Amino acid sequence: MFMAIRVSLLLITLLASTLPSFSLYEDQVGLVDWHQQYIGKAKHAVFHTQKAGRKRVIVATEENVVASVDLRHGELFWRHVLGEKDVIDHLDIALGKYVITLSSGGSILRAWNLPDGQMVWESFLTAGKPTKTLLLVAEKENLIFVCSNGHLHAVSSIDGSILWNLDLATESVEVQQLFQPDGGDVLYVVGLSSLSQLHTYQVGNGELLLHDVREVSGGFSGGITLVSSEILVGLDATKSNLICLTLKDGKLSSQVVPIHDLVPDFSGPAVILQSKLEGGFALKFNTYLLFVRAVSEGILKLVGRVENAAAISGSLALTDESQAFGLIQHDASKINLVVKHANDWENDLLKETIEMEHHHGLVEKVFLNNYVRTDLSNGFRALVVMEDHSLLLLQQGKIVWSREDGLASIVDVSTSELPLQKEGVSVAKVEHTLLEWLQGHILKLKGTLMLAGPEDVAAIQALRLKSSGRSKMTRDRNGFRKLLIVLTKGGKLYALHTGDGHVVWSLLLPSLRKSDVCQHPIAVNMYQWQVPHQHLLDENPSVVIIGKCGLGIDDPIVLSFVDTFSGNLIESPSLSHSVVQVIPLPHTDSAERRLHLMIDSNVQAHLYPKTPEASLIFQNDIQNVYWYSVDIDNSIISGHALDRKCIAEEDDFCFTMRQLWSIVFPVESEKIIAATARKSNEVVHTQAKSMGDRDVKYKYISKNMLFIATVAPKATGGVGSVTPDESWLVVYLIDTVTGRILHRMTHLGSQGPVHAVFSENWVVYHYFNLRAHRYEMSVIEIYDESRADNKDIWKLIVGKHNLTSPVSAYSRPEVVTVSQSYFFTHSVKTIEVTSTAKGITSKQLLIGTSGDQVLALDKRYLDPRRSTNPTQAEMEEGIIPLTDSLPIISQSYVTHALKVEGLRDIITVPAKLESTTLVFAYGVDLFFTHLAPSRTYDSLTEDFSYALLLLTIIVLVAAIFVTWILSERKELRDKWRRLLVNQAYIPNIFLFDVLE
């Protein structure tokens, strides 16, 4: 039996040593995380469709992205995300192999290698007063001409060297056009000053040859459009006359052409579309689009008139003498693509009708490209930018591919649960599931035994993704499957499945679409409106989206209520008041709709939903409603409470408010740069904190605490803009009910930007230390000393403790703070903290670095009680020895080797499983994963092999049984051997006795 035990232990040891090999990284990719790449709304596009090489389109977007997109499938060949302030102004191709970008207000010119996107060269141009930037690529001379900041530059397209730089002295001139007549070496720059003076600069080989200034009667409205190499057109101040400019002998002559002469039924105002049409231009008024051709000097001719035109492309060269352009019109749920000759309006080169999904909205831009068919005729493809910022390729009457690039500009994020799973499963589905289960475990076993080939590995991954149920449209018991409701800048609402990131539904909100009533709609925020629990089978959850028309605080507001299960718009009412602040209240009505207070610019509060039940609930708790406001411009923080119902308005849901307190920071010494508060839905497991010496400290837990950071006014610029003696950083912990400052600390020689996160009783913030020339992170923990007597066990027994005494925000708290600072290697874009369902799991800080990655840092590294020589009790508590810098462990990057380009924010959502939190990071890219700060102590992993566990148990039982049999046989043999020895020994003794 002892031998059986030894063999069993040996088998267990061998199996345990092979357990790490069960985690096959190759076939586990994408099981709990997903990463999606986007580019944003396209504003410039250049096609490259030569016979040699892959066919692609180069795109520059509003998210400062330059990318090469495959024309076949819409995938990215390469992509570069420039800085937040490095706005791309122009895009072109030079020498047939370089992508040219002009950015940062015309101060940075770059060349990118067309096949792989590597930067070839970079030139920094003269900076000055910001003006309109112009770019002209001269292929014959291998030159790139750039007009920006009052200077004209000539840059070599081969190596980026600046050949010459001419100061045009255009302090008051707004440059409009830069062009070079055909076959000439002279450049012309046309600009305006005072809207009536026309400036013409004639430049040759870096020298100013002529500067002509003339007065134009009637003035100009808007810009000037280049029609041909010798004709320019603009609108006068009344927008009812066209001004035709003709180049003669280096000077421009002007003639006025009334639009009534072209269109007798014209009723202004008119707008010239900035589309590059060779020999003509497009004029828009009302719902009509007019195509006008410049016949000769001062003679314009109307060649076409189109109604309800959505977009028009620039000219496309078919041959040296033939030009074409594209036009898109909307027709209900369809769009019509028409391609016409620039010189022949009557005949269409192409006319197609394409079915278009309504959730994309209207077409905003179109870029045209041609290809040669097998019959040597011209075919056309159109790259279309939609109202929701999506990108589509149209060809042969079909949508070849589409990209939801609106997800690159997310404004706000919320979450929603999925529907409950319905009971009852068909027999066929059960049998199919069992078959998949058997196949999956056979493949897993092959992978464990290192017998799986590449096809088997792919099959393992596919089966795991399918059998895991991660993309099911029902909620799971662990709370991993949810909907991410994201609101984008384009006014579109998406529901993303947390399983694999696919779009469940999308809705282009009507209230956030451009219209005659609202020319500039803006998506502001999104809040959870209804989260049913008791009425889960009867009601669907919903969110409310707040949109406004314009950037002013008094601009009209529109609410949109959307069902998060179906994506249907419930209602979209317009409000009669403005909204500057929204306060979700901790109350719900019988339908489980959450109450919200909306504060307008007239210092009045409006209750929603506007129902008698909501009003009654609110009236019962109106004395306990407090909130604060932060005026960053004036460095003022104020606390408010409700006073009474509005008297001037007959509205039972309108309330006036009174100011309780205010803190005014001296603007000459302090300016607010950051304000952070605790999440209202954060769960704190316990207020007590057990120390290593068996002592207990009580956390000061208050939802009314606010963290404020101020800096010296001179230090509001970038890092290093001031000296250490001129800069300081002051942080405050403020009670928002009473305005009492609980803690104040000054960091001399430090400046922002400051990024902070507030959780439980601690706050962590990141800033720059000018004296040390390094970034720092500091932590402040605040504890409640008024509960110190509760540690006496005898007072607890006799009932003389204060655990049940009421706590008031107006009573002066007895608090003590502990703080510590550490050096940190990276600059930071955002900081978030993990959140779990019960708040038991230890916390981790999620730090969005300047490298667009997410780093998970254990909160224990930011414990203010760390010391260089911790005591034995502190070591038992888990306190880490003090170091001056926080460690950066490469395995701690949540995003692994991936980047979330243009990272803006990180969202954490608790799962039902206490050990796990869901993390969503977004910017230009999207990234989602599961994170277990204390490891998955309460569950087995999704890829745990139950079949292997069963096989291990069977092998162990069989080994024990076999070794028991072998042991019994060996024991029996040993008994027989001893018996035979004894039998042989007895006769020998008898014989010895006889002989004696």
Tab-separated table of C-alpha atoms in Angstrom, residues 106-344:
chain	number	residue	atom	x	y	z
A	106	GLY	CA	1.120	74.951	-41.817
A	107	SER	CA	4.259	74.674	-39.668
A	108	ILE	CA	5.071	70.955	-40.119
A	109	LEU	CA	5.454	69.263	-43.517
A	110	ARG	CA	5.970	65.503	-43.575
A	111	ALA	CA	6.528	62.829	-46.207
A	112	TRP	CA	5.434	59.242	-45.541
A	113	ASN	CA	6.478	56.215	-47.564
A	114	LEU	CA	3.412	55.093	-49.488
A	115	PRO	CA	3.795	51.285	-49.189
A	116	ASP	CA	4.583	50.962	-45.467
A	117	GLY	CA	3.862	54.395	-43.940
A	118	GLN	CA	7.364	55.020	-42.626
A	119	MET	CA	8.202	58.719	-42.290
A	120	VAL	CA	10.767	59.684	-44.944
A	121	TRP	CA	11.432	63.273	-43.920
A	122	GLU	CA	10.012	66.072	-41.781
A	123	SER	CA	10.407	69.814	-42.292
A	124	PHE	CA	9.597	72.558	-39.803
A	125	LEU	CA	8.439	75.711	-41.544
A	126	THR	CA	8.456	79.283	-40.291
A	127	ALA	CA	5.880	79.901	-37.597
A	128	GLY	CA	4.066	83.196	-37.260
A	129	LYS	CA	0.577	84.601	-37.146
A	130	PRO	CA	-1.880	81.780	-37.938
A	131	THR	CA	-3.400	82.159	-41.415
A	132	LYS	CA	-5.062	79.963	-43.982
A	133	THR	CA	-2.647	77.285	-45.204
A	134	LEU	CA	-2.178	76.346	-48.866
A	135	LEU	CA	-0.300	73.420	-50.417
A	136	LEU	CA	0.772	72.976	-54.048
A	137	VAL	CA	2.757	69.981	-55.324
A	138	ALA	CA	4.759	70.748	-58.497
A	139	GLU	CA	5.624	67.341	-59.952
A	140	LYS	CA	7.745	68.677	-62.816
A	141	GLU	CA	10.058	70.601	-60.507
A	142	ASN	CA	10.050	68.061	-57.641
A	143	LEU	CA	8.965	70.903	-55.383
A	144	ILE	CA	6.281	71.453	-52.781
A	145	PHE	CA	5.053	75.001	-52.264
A	146	VAL	CA	3.547	75.878	-48.899
A	147	CYS	CA	1.944	79.189	-48.040
A	148	SER	CA	1.349	79.595	-44.308
A	149	ASN	CA	1.870	82.080	-41.501
A	150	GLY	CA	2.636	84.896	-43.969
A	151	HIS	CA	5.478	82.982	-45.633
A	152	LEU	CA	5.839	81.118	-48.915
A	153	HIS	CA	8.154	78.117	-48.762
A	154	ALA	CA	9.651	75.952	-51.483
A	155	VAL	CA	10.479	72.469	-50.163
A	156	SER	CA	12.214	69.666	-52.038
A	157	SER	CA	9.902	66.673	-52.341
A	158	ILE	CA	12.936	64.365	-52.431
A	159	ASP	CA	14.555	65.098	-49.064
A	160	GLY	CA	12.376	67.809	-47.480
A	161	SER	CA	15.021	70.512	-47.532
A	162	ILE	CA	13.728	74.092	-47.611
A	163	LEU	CA	15.107	75.674	-50.801
A	164	TRP	CA	13.820	79.163	-50.156
A	165	ASN	CA	11.519	81.069	-47.857
A	166	LEU	CA	9.807	84.320	-48.828
A	167	ASP	CA	8.196	86.634	-46.318
A	168	LEU	CA	5.077	88.037	-47.990
A	169	ALA	CA	4.501	90.581	-45.213
A	170	THR	CA	0.813	89.699	-45.042
A	171	GLU	CA	0.022	90.862	-41.515
A	172	SER	CA	-3.497	91.931	-42.460
A	173	VAL	CA	-3.966	89.803	-45.590
A	174	GLU	CA	-5.991	86.595	-45.539
A	175	VAL	CA	-4.413	84.353	-48.184
A	176	GLN	CA	-7.010	82.641	-50.390
A	177	GLN	CA	-5.339	80.842	-53.311
A	178	LEU	CA	-1.927	79.595	-54.410
A	179	PHE	CA	-1.565	78.514	-58.045
A	180	GLN	CA	0.883	78.193	-60.902
A	181	PRO	CA	-0.347	78.768	-64.472
A	182	ASP	CA	0.224	75.905	-66.906
A	183	GLY	CA	3.726	75.799	-68.334
A	184	GLY	CA	4.957	78.700	-66.195
A	185	ASP	CA	7.559	79.074	-63.498
A	186	VAL	CA	5.803	81.927	-61.732
A	187	LEU	CA	3.698	81.426	-58.605
A	188	TYR	CA	0.672	83.538	-57.772
A	189	VAL	CA	-0.682	84.131	-54.293
A	190	VAL	CA	-4.081	85.818	-53.996
A	191	GLY	CA	-5.357	87.282	-50.731
A	192	LEU	CA	-7.888	89.679	-49.246
A	193	SER	CA	-7.691	92.438	-46.695
A	194	SER	CA	-10.636	94.388	-45.268
A	195	LEU	CA	-12.865	92.181	-47.481
A	196	SER	CA	-12.551	94.695	-50.319
A	197	GLN	CA	-8.837	94.943	-51.102
A	198	LEU	CA	-7.468	92.271	-53.435
A	199	HIS	CA	-3.756	91.427	-53.133
A	200	THR	CA	-1.861	89.595	-55.865
A	201	TYR	CA	1.687	88.362	-55.243
A	202	GLN	CA	3.807	87.250	-58.192
A	203	VAL	CA	6.771	85.114	-57.113
A	204	GLY	CA	9.594	83.662	-59.206
A	205	ASN	CA	12.468	81.544	-57.904
A	206	GLY	CA	12.047	82.778	-54.374
A	207	GLU	CA	11.851	86.475	-55.238
A	208	LEU	CA	8.823	88.746	-55.086
A	209	LEU	CA	8.347	90.009	-58.635
A	210	LEU	CA	5.119	91.953	-58.166
A	211	HIS	CA	2.700	92.918	-55.413
A	212	ASP	CA	-0.521	94.363	-56.814
A	213	VAL	CA	-3.246	95.806	-54.575
A	214	ARG	CA	-6.595	96.961	-55.889
A	215	GLU	CA	-9.985	97.883	-54.471
A	216	VAL	CA	-12.959	95.694	-55.418
A	217	SER	CA	-16.295	97.448	-55.222
A	218	GLY	CA	-18.887	95.555	-53.220
A	219	GLY	CA	-16.277	93.616	-51.270
A	220	PHE	CA	-16.097	89.845	-50.813
A	221	SER	CA	-18.083	87.432	-48.702
A	222	GLY	CA	-16.280	84.235	-47.846
A	223	GLY	CA	-13.351	82.887	-49.823
A	224	ILE	CA	-12.193	82.929	-53.409
A	225	THR	CA	-12.434	79.784	-55.547
A	226	LEU	CA	-9.879	78.843	-58.188
A	227	VAL	CA	-11.776	77.858	-61.343
A	228	SER	CA	-8.854	77.507	-63.750
A	229	SER	CA	-5.223	78.555	-63.968
A	230	GLU	CA	-6.313	82.067	-64.939
A	231	ILE	CA	-9.832	82.565	-63.521
A	232	LEU	CA	-11.000	82.920	-59.915
A	233	VAL	CA	-14.536	83.487	-58.632
A	234	GLY	CA	-15.964	84.889	-55.391
A	235	LEU	CA	-19.203	86.251	-53.931
A	236	ASP	CA	-19.743	89.888	-53.046
A	237	ALA	CA	-20.849	91.084	-49.624
A	238	THR	CA	-24.557	90.784	-50.522
A	239	LYS	CA	-24.127	87.146	-51.673
A	240	SER	CA	-26.223	87.974	-54.737
A	241	ASN	CA	-23.420	88.806	-57.224
A	242	LEU	CA	-20.462	86.835	-58.489
A	243	ILE	CA	-17.070	88.525	-58.832
A	244	CYS	CA	-15.049	87.011	-61.655
A	245	LEU	CA	-11.277	87.592	-61.436
A	246	THR	CA	-9.108	87.116	-64.542
A	247	LEU	CA	-5.309	86.987	-64.573
A	248	LYS	CA	-3.686	89.229	-67.170
A	249	ASP	CA	-0.015	90.140	-67.308
A	250	GLY	CA	0.448	89.159	-63.713
A	251	LYS	CA	-2.479	91.244	-62.509
A	252	LEU	CA	-6.070	90.387	-61.724
A	253	SER	CA	-9.001	92.226	-63.281
A	254	SER	CA	-12.497	91.908	-61.834
A	255	GLN	CA	-15.998	91.843	-63.279
A	256	VAL	CA	-19.327	91.591	-61.462
A	257	VAL	CA	-21.909	89.061	-62.709
A	258	PRO	CA	-25.359	89.170	-61.030
A	259	ILE	CA	-26.644	85.718	-60.157
A	260	HIS	CA	-30.057	86.831	-61.501
A	261	ASP	CA	-28.501	86.849	-64.976
A	262	LEU	CA	-27.753	83.142	-64.583
A	263	VAL	CA	-30.840	82.120	-62.586
A	264	PRO	CA	-33.903	84.380	-63.025
A	265	ASP	CA	-35.716	82.806	-60.057
A	266	PHE	CA	-32.740	83.240	-57.729
A	267	SER	CA	-33.553	84.167	-54.135
A	268	GLY	CA	-30.394	84.471	-52.048
A	269	PRO	CA	-28.222	84.117	-50.234
A	270	ALA	CA	-25.884	81.883	-52.223
A	271	VAL	CA	-22.799	79.916	-51.225
A	272	ILE	CA	-19.886	78.770	-53.416
A	273	LEU	CA	-18.963	75.190	-52.591
A	274	GLN	CA	-15.232	74.652	-52.129
A	275	SER	CA	-14.974	71.779	-54.596
A	276	LYS	CA	-12.169	71.619	-57.135
A	277	LEU	CA	-14.057	71.522	-60.440
A	278	GLU	CA	-11.867	72.130	-63.452
A	279	GLY	CA	-13.193	75.082	-65.449
A	280	GLY	CA	-16.252	75.631	-63.273
A	281	PHE	CA	-17.707	75.816	-59.814
A	282	ALA	CA	-20.806	74.851	-57.832
A	283	LEU	CA	-23.187	77.429	-56.393
A	284	LYS	CA	-25.724	76.487	-53.730
A	285	PHE	CA	-28.861	78.342	-52.691
A	286	ASN	CA	-31.946	76.965	-50.937
A	287	THR	CA	-32.230	73.315	-51.982
A	288	TYR	CA	-30.670	73.821	-55.403
A	289	LEU	CA	-27.151	73.243	-56.619
A	290	LEU	CA	-26.075	75.206	-59.699
A	291	PHE	CA	-23.130	74.267	-61.877
A	292	VAL	CA	-21.554	77.276	-63.545
A	293	ARG	CA	-18.812	77.176	-66.159
A	294	ALA	CA	-16.312	79.952	-66.813
A	295	VAL	CA	-16.385	80.283	-70.608
A	296	SER	CA	-13.951	83.177	-70.954
A	297	GLU	CA	-13.000	86.456	-69.361
A	298	GLY	CA	-15.956	87.644	-67.274
A	299	ILE	CA	-18.396	85.278	-69.023
A	300	LEU	CA	-20.126	82.661	-66.892
A	301	LYS	CA	-22.591	80.075	-68.144
A	302	LEU	CA	-25.104	77.986	-66.207
A	303	VAL	CA	-24.693	74.371	-67.383
A	304	GLY	CA	-26.755	72.435	-64.862
A	305	ARG	CA	-29.191	72.608	-61.989
A	306	VAL	CA	-29.782	69.848	-59.454
A	307	GLU	CA	-32.216	69.650	-56.568
A	308	ASN	CA	-31.483	67.955	-53.231
A	309	ALA	CA	-27.834	67.342	-54.044
A	310	ALA	CA	-25.993	65.977	-51.010
A	311	ALA	CA	-22.347	66.138	-52.063
A	312	ILE	CA	-20.125	66.820	-55.043
A	313	SER	CA	-16.612	65.556	-55.668
A	314	GLY	CA	-13.625	67.349	-57.100
A	315	SER	CA	-12.498	66.966	-60.689
A	316	LEU	CA	-11.000	63.639	-61.734
A	317	ALA	CA	-8.618	63.553	-64.721
A	318	LEU	CA	-9.593	60.785	-67.136
A	319	THR	CA	-7.150	61.902	-69.827
A	320	ASP	CA	-4.979	64.950	-70.354
A	321	GLU	CA	-7.940	66.817	-71.792
A	322	SER	CA	-10.931	65.111	-70.164
A	323	GLN	CA	-12.213	65.733	-66.635
A	324	ALA	CA	-15.095	64.159	-64.697
A	325	PHE	CA	-16.789	64.732	-61.345
A	326	GLY	CA	-19.267	62.878	-59.180
A	327	LEU	CA	-22.577	63.968	-57.726
A	328	ILE	CA	-24.711	62.273	-55.070
A	329	GLN	CA	-28.437	62.788	-54.539
A	330	HIS	CA	-30.705	61.309	-51.898
A	331	ASP	CA	-33.896	59.473	-52.820
A	332	ALA	CA	-35.666	58.158	-49.703
A	333	SER	CA	-33.591	55.162	-48.541
A	334	LYS	CA	-31.474	55.207	-51.681
A	335	ILE	CA	-28.721	57.398	-53.036
A	336	ASN	CA	-28.052	58.177	-56.683
A	337	LEU	CA	-24.450	58.398	-57.839
A	338	VAL	CA	-24.009	60.319	-61.082
A	339	VAL	CA	-20.678	60.859	-62.836
A	340	LYS	CA	-20.536	63.595	-65.489
A	341	HIS	CA	-18.021	65.069	-67.894
A	342	ALA	CA	-16.773	68.438	-66.745
A	343	ASN	CA	-17.311	69.736	-70.299
A	344	ASP	CA	-20.493	67.841	-71.135
